[in-house]
PDB file of C-alpha atoms in Angstrom:
ATOM      1  CA  MET G   1      11.497 -34.630  -8.696  1.00  0.00           C
ATOM      2  CA  ILE G   2       9.311 -32.013 -10.476  1.00  0.00           C
ATOM      3  CA  ASP G   3       7.053 -34.509 -11.694  1.00  0.00           C
ATOM      4  CA  PHE G   4       6.913 -36.176  -8.144  1.00  0.00           C
ATOM      5  CA  LEU G   5       6.196 -32.812  -6.624  1.00  0.00           C
ATOM      6  CA  GLU G   6       3.593 -31.917  -9.377  1.00  0.00           C
ATOM      7  CA  GLN G   7       1.680 -35.354  -8.941  1.00  0.00           C
ATOM      8  CA  ASN G   8       1.637 -35.166  -5.236  1.00  0.00           C
ATOM      9  CA  GLN G   9       0.854 -31.451  -4.566  1.00  0.00           C
ATOM     10  CA  LEU G  10      -2.327 -32.101  -1.995  1.00  0.00           C
ATOM     11  CA  PHE G  11      -0.040 -34.759  -0.111  1.00  0.00           C
ATOM     12  CA  ILE G  12       2.848 -32.097  -0.067  1.00  0.00           C
ATOM     13  CA  VAL G  13       0.378 -29.549   1.233  1.00  0.00           C
ATOM     14  CA  LEU G  14      -1.071 -31.969   3.698  1.00  0.00           C
ATOM     15  CA  THR G  15       2.187 -33.039   5.213  1.00  0.00           C
ATOM     16  CA  LEU G  16       3.313 -29.392   5.652  1.00  0.00           C
ATOM     17  CA  VAL G  17      -0.104 -28.446   7.392  1.00  0.00           C
ATOM     18  CA  LEU G  18       0.052 -31.457   9.678  1.00  0.00           C
ATOM     19  CA  LEU G  19       3.627 -30.442  10.563  1.00  0.00           C
ATOM     20  CA  ILE G  20       2.778 -27.100  11.448  1.00  0.00           C
ATOM     21  CA  TRP G  21      -0.353 -28.035  13.469  1.00  0.00           C
ATOM     22  CA  PHE G  22       1.843 -30.916  15.732  1.00  0.00           C
ATOM     23  CA  GLY G  23       4.489 -27.794  16.272  1.00  0.00           C
ATOM     24  CA  ILE G  24       1.620 -25.922  17.778  1.00  0.00           C
ATOM     25  CA  LEU G  25       0.338 -28.742  19.736  1.00  0.00           C
ATOM     26  CA  ILE G  26       3.896 -29.169  21.159  1.00  0.00           C
ATOM     27  CA  TYR G  27       4.337 -25.719  21.794  1.00  0.00           C
ATOM     28  CA  LEU G  28       0.980 -25.727  23.799  1.00  0.00           C
ATOM     29  CA  ARG G  29       1.585 -28.868  25.532  1.00  0.00           C
ATOM     30  CA  THR G  30       5.140 -27.408  26.865  1.00  0.00           C
ATOM     31  CA  ILE G  31       3.691 -24.160  27.892  1.00  0.00           C
ATOM     32  CA  GLU G  32       0.966 -26.112  29.936  1.00  0.00           C
ATOM     33  CA  ASN G  33       3.545 -28.337  31.395  1.00  0.00           C
ATOM     34  CA  LYS G  34       5.381 -24.963  32.453  1.00  0.00           C
ATOM     35  CA  ILE G  35       2.086 -23.393  33.923  1.00  0.00           C
ATOM     36  CA  VAL G  36       1.223 -26.696  36.157  1.00  0.00           C
ATOM     37  CA  LYS G  37       5.000 -26.540  37.432  1.00  0.00           C
ATOM     38  CA  LEU G  38       4.466 -22.814  38.414  1.00  0.00           C
ATOM     39  CA  GLU G  39       1.049 -23.805  39.733  1.00  0.00           C
ATOM     40  CA  GLN G  40       2.438 -26.367  41.955  1.00  0.00           C
ATOM     41  CA  ALA G  41       5.324 -24.159  43.220  1.00  0.00           C
ATOM     42  CA  LEU G  42       3.144 -21.216  44.264  1.00  0.00           C
ATOM     43  CA  LYS G  43       0.874 -23.530  46.020  1.00  0.00           C
ATOM     44  CA  LYS G  44       3.982 -25.150  48.009  1.00  0.00           C
ATOM     45  CA  GLN G  45       4.962 -21.503  48.617  1.00  0.00           C
ATOM     46  CA  LYS G  46       1.859 -20.388  49.986  1.00  0.00           C
ATOM     47  CA  GLY G  47       1.790 -23.648  51.727  1.00  0.00           C
ATOM     48  CA  ASN G  48       5.133 -22.925  53.797  1.00  0.00           C
ATOM     49  CA  ASN G  49       3.642 -19.454  54.256  1.00  0.00           C
TER      50      ASN G  49
ATOM     51  CA  MET A   1     -10.285 -30.301  30.392  1.00  0.00           C
ATOM     52  CA  LYS A   2      -8.144 -33.297  29.717  1.00  0.00           C
ATOM     53  CA  ILE A   3     -10.896 -34.428  27.453  1.00  0.00           C
ATOM     54  CA  ILE A   4     -11.338 -31.161  25.680  1.00  0.00           C
ATOM     55  CA  LYS A   5      -7.486 -30.815  25.201  1.00  0.00           C
ATOM     56  CA  TYR A   6      -7.374 -34.390  23.373  1.00  0.00           C
ATOM     57  CA  LEU A   7     -10.643 -34.405  21.625  1.00  0.00           C
ATOM     58  CA  SER A   8      -9.678 -30.774  20.092  1.00  0.00           C
ATOM     59  CA  SER A   9      -6.114 -32.026  18.803  1.00  0.00           C
ATOM     60  CA  LEU A  10      -7.777 -35.390  17.632  1.00  0.00           C
ATOM     61  CA  ILE A  11     -10.838 -33.361  15.700  1.00  0.00           C
ATOM     62  CA  ILE A  12      -8.254 -30.967  14.152  1.00  0.00           C
ATOM     63  CA  THR A  13      -5.768 -33.516  12.886  1.00  0.00           C
ATOM     64  CA  LEU A  14      -8.735 -35.170  11.502  1.00  0.00           C
ATOM     65  CA  VAL A  15     -10.375 -32.452   9.841  1.00  0.00           C
ATOM     66  CA  ILE A  16      -6.999 -31.229   8.302  1.00  0.00           C
ATOM     67  CA  ILE A  17      -6.541 -34.776   6.735  1.00  0.00           C
ATOM     68  CA  SER A  18     -10.134 -35.051   5.593  1.00  0.00           C
ATOM     69  CA  GLY A  19     -10.391 -31.452   4.344  1.00  0.00           C
ATOM     70  CA  ILE A  20      -7.093 -31.631   2.203  1.00  0.00           C
ATOM     71  CA  ALA A  21      -6.590 -35.378   1.146  1.00  0.00           C
ATOM     72  CA  PRO A  22      -9.729 -36.494  -0.253  1.00  0.00           C
ATOM     73  CA  PRO A  23      -9.797 -35.998  -4.135  1.00  0.00           C
ATOM     74  CA  ILE A  24     -12.383 -33.808  -5.759  1.00  0.00           C
ATOM     75  CA  VAL A  25     -14.244 -35.567  -8.737  1.00  0.00           C
ATOM     76  CA  GLU A  26     -17.322 -34.520 -11.279  1.00  0.00           C
ATOM     77  CA  PHE A  27     -19.288 -37.727  -9.947  1.00  0.00           C
ATOM     78  CA  PRO A  28     -18.415 -38.885  -6.701  1.00  0.00           C
ATOM     79  CA  MET A  29     -18.541 -42.783  -6.317  1.00  0.00           C
ATOM     80  CA  HIS A  30     -17.380 -43.116  -2.588  1.00  0.00           C
ATOM     81  CA  TRP A  31     -17.875 -41.231   0.640  1.00  0.00           C
ATOM     82  CA  TYR A  32     -14.314 -40.082   0.342  1.00  0.00           C
ATOM     83  CA  GLN A  33     -14.754 -38.335  -2.626  1.00  0.00           C
ATOM     84  CA  TYR A  34     -15.777 -34.827  -2.959  1.00  0.00           C
ATOM     85  CA  PRO A  35     -17.904 -33.440  -5.823  1.00  0.00           C
ATOM     86  CA  ILE A  36     -17.071 -30.228  -7.712  1.00  0.00           C
ATOM     87  CA  ILE A  37     -18.623 -26.903  -6.210  1.00  0.00           C
ATOM     88  CA  PRO A  38     -18.935 -24.650  -9.368  1.00  0.00           C
ATOM     89  CA  GLY A  39     -16.939 -21.705  -8.949  1.00  0.00           C
ATOM     90  CA  LEU A  40     -14.690 -22.703  -6.260  1.00  0.00           C
ATOM     91  CA  GLU A  41     -13.262 -26.012  -7.358  1.00  0.00           C
ATOM     92  CA  ASP A  42     -10.114 -27.007  -5.248  1.00  0.00           C
ATOM     93  CA  LYS A  43     -10.227 -23.939  -3.426  1.00  0.00           C
ATOM     94  CA  PHE A  44     -13.368 -24.657  -1.293  1.00  0.00           C
ATOM     95  CA  ARG A  45     -11.229 -26.711   0.661  1.00  0.00           C
ATOM     96  CA  ASN A  46     -10.462 -23.579   2.836  1.00  0.00           C
ATOM     97  CA  ILE A  47     -13.919 -23.630   4.105  1.00  0.00           C
ATOM     98  CA  PHE A  48     -12.931 -25.934   6.664  1.00  0.00           C
ATOM     99  CA  PHE A  49     -10.183 -23.532   7.954  1.00  0.00           C
ATOM    100  CA  HIS A  50     -11.430 -20.187   6.944  1.00  0.00           C
ATOM    101  CA  VAL A  51     -15.075 -20.145   8.516  1.00  0.00           C
ATOM    102  CA  PRO A  52     -14.427 -21.823  12.017  1.00  0.00           C
ATOM    103  CA  THR A  53     -11.511 -19.258  12.593  1.00  0.00           C
ATOM    104  CA  ALA A  54     -13.835 -16.788  11.967  1.00  0.00           C
ATOM    105  CA  TRP A  55     -16.522 -18.805  14.060  1.00  0.00           C
ATOM    106  CA  VAL A  56     -14.171 -18.768  16.932  1.00  0.00           C
ATOM    107  CA  SER A  57     -13.194 -14.971  16.500  1.00  0.00           C
ATOM    108  CA  THR A  58     -16.913 -14.497  16.995  1.00  0.00           C
ATOM    109  CA  ILE A  59     -17.344 -16.246  19.785  1.00  0.00           C
ATOM    110  CA  ALA A  60     -14.298 -15.284  21.495  1.00  0.00           C
ATOM    111  CA  PHE A  61     -15.435 -11.887  21.576  1.00  0.00           C
ATOM    112  CA  LEU A  62     -18.945 -12.360  22.811  1.00  0.00           C
ATOM    113  CA  VAL A  63     -17.717 -14.376  25.804  1.00  0.00           C
ATOM    114  CA  SER A  64     -15.277 -11.665  26.661  1.00  0.00           C
ATOM    115  CA  THR A  65     -17.894  -9.318  26.488  1.00  0.00           C
ATOM    116  CA  TYR A  66     -19.946 -11.715  28.869  1.00  0.00           C
ATOM    117  CA  TYR A  67     -17.179 -12.114  31.400  1.00  0.00           C
ATOM    118  CA  SER A  68     -16.618  -7.842  31.131  1.00  0.00           C
ATOM    119  CA  PHE A  69     -20.343  -7.682  32.140  1.00  0.00           C
ATOM    120  CA  LYS A  70     -19.924 -10.180  34.946  1.00  0.00           C
ATOM    121  CA  TYR A  71     -16.686  -8.317  36.118  1.00  0.00           C
ATOM    122  CA  LEU A  72     -18.665  -5.254  36.368  1.00  0.00           C
ATOM    123  CA  THR A  73     -21.439  -6.707  38.433  1.00  0.00           C
ATOM    124  CA  SER A  74     -19.190  -8.745  40.586  1.00  0.00           C
ATOM    125  CA  LYS A  75     -16.069  -7.029  40.791  1.00  0.00           C
ATOM    126  CA  ASN A  76     -14.194 -10.339  40.793  1.00  0.00           C
ATOM    127  CA  ASP A  77     -10.696 -10.274  39.265  1.00  0.00           C
ATOM    128  CA  LEU A  78     -11.155 -13.673  37.716  1.00  0.00           C
ATOM    129  CA  TYR A  79     -13.809 -12.300  35.329  1.00  0.00           C
ATOM    130  CA  ASP A  80     -11.597  -9.744  34.108  1.00  0.00           C
ATOM    131  CA  ILE A  81      -8.539 -11.934  33.300  1.00  0.00           C
ATOM    132  CA  LYS A  82     -11.225 -14.420  31.582  1.00  0.00           C
ATOM    133  CA  ALA A  83     -12.305 -11.423  29.601  1.00  0.00           C
ATOM    134  CA  GLU A  84      -8.762 -10.325  28.741  1.00  0.00           C
ATOM    135  CA  SER A  85      -7.803 -13.708  27.731  1.00  0.00           C
ATOM    136  CA  SER A  86     -10.889 -14.449  25.768  1.00  0.00           C
ATOM    137  CA  ALA A  87     -10.436 -10.987  23.773  1.00  0.00           C
ATOM    138  CA  SER A  88      -6.658 -11.862  22.838  1.00  0.00           C
ATOM    139  CA  ILE A  89      -7.723 -15.277  21.723  1.00  0.00           C
ATOM    140  CA  GLY A  90     -10.396 -13.435  19.635  1.00  0.00           C
ATOM    141  CA  LEU A  91      -7.929 -11.356  18.049  1.00  0.00           C
ATOM    142  CA  LEU A  92      -5.578 -13.914  17.398  1.00  0.00           C
ATOM    143  CA  PHE A  93      -8.262 -15.912  15.497  1.00  0.00           C
ATOM    144  CA  SER A  94      -9.651 -12.501  13.426  1.00  0.00           C
ATOM    145  CA  LEU A  95      -5.832 -12.233  12.063  1.00  0.00           C
ATOM    146  CA  LEU A  96      -6.052 -16.269  11.489  1.00  0.00           C
ATOM    147  CA  ALA A  97      -9.695 -15.553   9.565  1.00  0.00           C
ATOM    148  CA  THR A  98      -8.305 -12.279   7.735  1.00  0.00           C
ATOM    149  CA  VAL A  99      -5.228 -13.975   6.138  1.00  0.00           C
ATOM    150  CA  THR A 100      -7.198 -17.465   5.556  1.00  0.00           C
ATOM    151  CA  GLY A 101      -9.611 -15.044   3.782  1.00  0.00           C
ATOM    152  CA  ALA A 102      -7.144 -12.954   2.003  1.00  0.00           C
ATOM    153  CA  LEU A 103      -5.819 -16.157   0.280  1.00  0.00           C
ATOM    154  CA  TRP A 104      -8.998 -17.357  -0.499  1.00  0.00           C
ATOM    155  CA  ALA A 105     -10.044 -14.046  -2.253  1.00  0.00           C
ATOM    156  CA  LYS A 106      -6.721 -13.899  -4.206  1.00  0.00           C
ATOM    157  CA  PHE A 107      -7.384 -17.095  -5.819  1.00  0.00           C
ATOM    158  CA  ASN A 108     -11.236 -16.854  -6.371  1.00  0.00           C
ATOM    159  CA  TRP A 109     -11.932 -12.869  -6.805  1.00  0.00           C
ATOM    160  CA  GLY A 110      -8.522 -12.183  -8.550  1.00  0.00           C
ATOM    161  CA  SER A 111      -6.411 -10.106  -5.443  1.00  0.00           C
ATOM    162  CA  PHE A 112      -5.983 -10.577  -1.715  1.00  0.00           C
ATOM    163  CA  TRP A 113      -7.833  -7.157  -0.859  1.00  0.00           C
ATOM    164  CA  ASN A 114     -11.356  -6.165  -2.387  1.00  0.00           C
ATOM    165  CA  TRP A 115     -12.843  -3.808   0.189  1.00  0.00           C
ATOM    166  CA  ASP A 116     -15.672  -6.406   0.358  1.00  0.00           C
ATOM    167  CA  PRO A 117     -17.916  -5.063   3.489  1.00  0.00           C
ATOM    168  CA  ARG A 118     -16.963  -8.695   5.605  1.00  0.00           C
ATOM    169  CA  GLN A 119     -13.248  -7.513   4.887  1.00  0.00           C
ATOM    170  CA  VAL A 120     -13.556  -3.937   5.804  1.00  0.00           C
ATOM    171  CA  SER A 121     -15.436  -5.022   9.022  1.00  0.00           C
ATOM    172  CA  ILE A 122     -12.852  -7.584  10.170  1.00  0.00           C
ATOM    173  CA  VAL A 123     -10.570  -4.521   9.979  1.00  0.00           C
ATOM    174  CA  PHE A 124     -12.847  -2.373  12.257  1.00  0.00           C
ATOM    175  CA  LEU A 125     -12.861  -5.122  14.421  1.00  0.00           C
ATOM    176  CA  LEU A 126      -9.128  -5.957  14.392  1.00  0.00           C
ATOM    177  CA  ILE A 127      -8.529  -1.880  15.509  1.00  0.00           C
ATOM    178  CA  ILE A 128     -11.357  -1.976  18.149  1.00  0.00           C
ATOM    179  CA  TYR A 129      -9.595  -5.121  19.750  1.00  0.00           C
ATOM    180  CA  PHE A 130      -6.319  -3.653  19.435  1.00  0.00           C
ATOM    181  CA  ALA A 131      -7.389  -0.316  21.121  1.00  0.00           C
ATOM    182  CA  TYR A 132      -8.917  -2.511  23.763  1.00  0.00           C
ATOM    183  CA  PHE A 133      -5.123  -3.939  24.745  1.00  0.00           C
ATOM    184  CA  LEU A 134      -3.464  -0.517  24.379  1.00  0.00           C
ATOM    185  CA  LEU A 135      -6.100   1.027  26.714  1.00  0.00           C
ATOM    186  CA  ARG A 136      -5.400  -1.896  29.072  1.00  0.00           C
ATOM    187  CA  SER A 137      -1.704  -0.995  28.920  1.00  0.00           C
ATOM    188  CA  SER A 138      -2.138   2.559  29.437  1.00  0.00           C
ATOM    189  CA  ILE A 139      -3.859   2.347  32.802  1.00  0.00           C
ATOM    190  CA  LYS A 140      -1.522   1.807  35.725  1.00  0.00           C
ATOM    191  CA  ASN A 141      -4.350   1.697  38.634  1.00  0.00           C
ATOM    192  CA  GLU A 142      -5.220  -1.985  38.873  1.00  0.00           C
ATOM    193  CA  ILE A 143      -9.030  -0.978  39.737  1.00  0.00           C
ATOM    194  CA  SER A 144      -9.414   1.593  37.183  1.00  0.00           C
ATOM    195  CA  LYS A 145      -7.854  -0.481  34.228  1.00  0.00           C
ATOM    196  CA  ASN A 146     -10.259  -3.226  35.193  1.00  0.00           C
ATOM    197  CA  ASN A 147     -13.380  -0.845  35.526  1.00  0.00           C
ATOM    198  CA  ILE A 148     -12.681   1.391  32.214  1.00  0.00           C
ATOM    199  CA  SER A 149     -11.507  -1.595  30.090  1.00  0.00           C
ATOM    200  CA  ALA A 150     -15.056  -3.918  31.290  1.00  0.00           C
ATOM    201  CA  VAL A 151     -16.962  -1.195  30.034  1.00  0.00           C
ATOM    202  CA  TYR A 152     -14.739  -0.566  26.791  1.00  0.00           C
ATOM    203  CA  ASN A 153     -15.367  -4.347  26.210  1.00  0.00           C
ATOM    204  CA  ILE A 154     -18.881  -4.484  26.622  1.00  0.00           C
ATOM    205  CA  ILE A 155     -19.251  -1.629  23.757  1.00  0.00           C
ATOM    206  CA  ALA A 156     -16.911  -3.300  21.631  1.00  0.00           C
ATOM    207  CA  GLY A 157     -18.544  -6.607  22.080  1.00  0.00           C
ATOM    208  CA  ILE A 158     -22.015  -4.758  20.663  1.00  0.00           C
ATOM    209  CA  SER A 159     -20.018  -3.065  18.189  1.00  0.00           C
ATOM    210  CA  SER A 160     -18.773  -6.667  17.093  1.00  0.00           C
ATOM    211  CA  ILE A 161     -22.122  -8.042  16.646  1.00  0.00           C
ATOM    212  CA  PHE A 162     -22.746  -5.161  14.411  1.00  0.00           C
ATOM    213  CA  PHE A 163     -20.081  -5.588  12.096  1.00  0.00           C
ATOM    214  CA  THR A 164     -20.125  -9.358  12.077  1.00  0.00           C
ATOM    215  CA  PHE A 165     -23.917 -10.122  11.536  1.00  0.00           C
ATOM    216  CA  ILE A 166     -25.561  -6.608  10.322  1.00  0.00           C
ATOM    217  CA  LEU A 167     -23.325  -4.273   8.506  1.00  0.00           C
ATOM    218  CA  PRO A 168     -22.363  -6.976   5.957  1.00  0.00           C
ATOM    219  CA  ARG A 169     -25.689  -7.677   5.103  1.00  0.00           C
ATOM    220  CA  MET A 170     -26.890  -4.321   4.704  1.00  0.00           C
ATOM    221  CA  LEU A 171     -24.242  -3.463   1.939  1.00  0.00           C
ATOM    222  CA  THR A 172     -23.648  -5.313  -1.495  1.00  0.00           C
ATOM    223  CA  GLY A 173     -20.102  -7.258  -1.491  1.00  0.00           C
ATOM    224  CA  LEU A 174     -18.579 -10.152  -2.614  1.00  0.00           C
ATOM    225  CA  HIS A 175     -19.309 -12.567   0.174  1.00  0.00           C
ATOM    226  CA  PRO A 176     -22.311 -14.887   0.320  1.00  0.00           C
ATOM    227  CA  GLY A 177     -25.182 -13.310   2.145  1.00  0.00           C
ATOM    228  CA  ALA A 178     -24.553  -9.779   1.272  1.00  0.00           C
ATOM    229  CA  LYS A 179     -27.319  -7.249   0.251  1.00  0.00           C
ATOM    230  CA  GLY A 180     -28.946  -8.019  -3.172  1.00  0.00           C
ATOM    231  CA  GLY A 181     -27.085 -11.398  -3.475  1.00  0.00           C
ATOM    232  CA  LYS A 182     -29.323 -14.610  -3.807  1.00  0.00           C
ATOM    233  CA  ASP A 183     -26.737 -16.683  -3.303  1.00  0.00           C
ATOM    234  CA  LEU A 184     -26.185 -17.660   0.524  1.00  0.00           C
ATOM    235  CA  GLY A 185     -23.187 -19.794   0.046  1.00  0.00           C
ATOM    236  CA  PRO A 186     -22.646 -23.642  -0.164  1.00  0.00           C
ATOM    237  CA  ILE A 187     -23.311 -24.217   3.524  1.00  0.00           C
ATOM    238  CA  LEU A 188     -26.399 -22.024   4.090  1.00  0.00           C
ATOM    239  CA  GLY A 189     -27.437 -22.792   0.527  1.00  0.00           C
ATOM    240  CA  GLY A 190     -27.456 -26.324   1.432  1.00  0.00           C
ATOM    241  CA  SER A 191     -25.979 -26.925  -1.995  1.00  0.00           C
ATOM    242  CA  ILE A 192     -23.196 -29.115  -0.777  1.00  0.00           C
ATOM    243  CA  SER A 193     -22.688 -32.913  -0.129  1.00  0.00           C
ATOM    244  CA  GLY A 194     -23.463 -34.676   2.991  1.00  0.00           C
ATOM    245  CA  ASN A 195     -19.689 -35.492   3.734  1.00  0.00           C
ATOM    246  CA  ILE A 196     -18.361 -31.855   2.851  1.00  0.00           C
ATOM    247  CA  MET A 197     -21.211 -30.988   5.214  1.00  0.00           C
ATOM    248  CA  VAL A 198     -20.106 -33.320   8.244  1.00  0.00           C
ATOM    249  CA  THR A 199     -16.249 -32.406   8.009  1.00  0.00           C
ATOM    250  CA  PHE A 200     -17.331 -28.719   8.356  1.00  0.00           C
ATOM    251  CA  PHE A 201     -19.408 -29.048  11.174  1.00  0.00           C
ATOM    252  CA  VAL A 202     -16.764 -31.452  12.919  1.00  0.00           C
ATOM    253  CA  SER A 203     -14.425 -28.910  12.178  1.00  0.00           C
ATOM    254  CA  LEU A 204     -16.763 -26.165  14.031  1.00  0.00           C
ATOM    255  CA  LEU A 205     -16.682 -28.581  16.927  1.00  0.00           C
ATOM    256  CA  GLY A 206     -12.957 -29.201  16.840  1.00  0.00           C
ATOM    257  CA  PHE A 207     -12.101 -25.394  16.682  1.00  0.00           C
ATOM    258  CA  THR A 208     -14.420 -24.509  19.495  1.00  0.00           C
ATOM    259  CA  LEU A 209     -12.929 -27.084  21.886  1.00  0.00           C
ATOM    260  CA  PHE A 210      -9.601 -25.898  20.761  1.00  0.00           C
ATOM    261  CA  TYR A 211     -10.642 -22.328  21.914  1.00  0.00           C
ATOM    262  CA  LEU A 212     -11.938 -23.629  25.103  1.00  0.00           C
ATOM    263  CA  TRP A 213      -8.489 -25.367  26.008  1.00  0.00           C
ATOM    264  CA  LEU A 214      -6.412 -22.055  24.968  1.00  0.00           C
ATOM    265  CA  LEU A 215      -8.995 -20.032  26.911  1.00  0.00           C
ATOM    266  CA  ASN A 216      -8.121 -22.240  29.747  1.00  0.00           C
ATOM    267  CA  LEU A 217      -4.173 -21.964  29.330  1.00  0.00           C
ATOM    268  CA  ARG A 218      -4.441 -18.228  28.960  1.00  0.00           C
ATOM    269  CA  THR A 219      -6.700 -17.666  31.759  1.00  0.00           C
ATOM    270  CA  ARG A 220      -4.282 -19.989  34.173  1.00  0.00           C
ATOM    271  CA  THR A 221      -1.508 -17.730  32.823  1.00  0.00           C
ATOM    272  CA  GLY A 222      -3.209 -14.638  33.542  1.00  0.00           C
ATOM    273  CA  ILE A 223      -4.079 -15.882  37.045  1.00  0.00           C
ATOM    274  CA  LEU A 224      -0.281 -16.791  37.845  1.00  0.00           C
ATOM    275  CA  MET A 225       0.806 -13.245  36.262  1.00  0.00           C
ATOM    276  CA  LYS A 226      -1.407 -11.728  38.763  1.00  0.00           C
ATOM    277  CA  GLU A 227      -0.573 -13.619  41.750  1.00  0.00           C
ATOM    278  CA  LEU A 228       3.350 -13.024  41.092  1.00  0.00           C
ATOM    279  CA  LYS A 229       2.678  -9.424  40.320  1.00  0.00           C
ATOM    280  CA  TYR A 230       4.061 -10.144  36.681  1.00  0.00           C
ATOM    281  CA  ASP A 231       3.279  -7.003  34.504  1.00  0.00           C
TER     282      ASP A 231
END
């Protein structure tokens, strides 16, 4: 196990950084979806008034 | 904005892969191999992440100053929201540049903090922009808050130019480009191979596009908060 970790250090770092990056992307995508929903609700509310 | 969103996500993913995965060899024979940079070795990979974060923070602060100026000349609240949004992204990326820089300093210069002029100047910038947000939160009257923070932000923007481009060149230090140092660094010195150069500039592009996406999201959130009167 230790041999494997030592021999593949760069790829372990790469996997971790990619996981963090994809996490950030998913988080931003979720926020964007929420913003779109709020924008639409606000538009609808303004239309009703 | 959709193109910017997908393009920035794709470019930064590719930069992460092409920045970390390629092997470093003494005599590169293929395009996917990086040459050894004397004094930096494996640590040079940080250049693809540290420099773009510092670049984005500089752009964000300058854009924020521009929108504050636009606000003062037009009194349009949208510009104030954009100025605040850009400053908050600039602050985030300044923190990232400080962290990536401190990690690099630990392994290249021996300790996380070396009192290098560029390290000190980024701390000044962090304090200046933290104060900007403190100032905004301390004024209750909307119009006074927008006007005073816009004036402060213009002064902060001018000082950010001084702390980023002038001060670190006036004093001796460890960063490339410091006073008295002949070393301009691997990028400006032109001493690095083509594939590193391409990855570096693609990284700058990707991070810039990512900043535009974040600015869009943050501005839309600011507009919503204003319309819903949420503070």
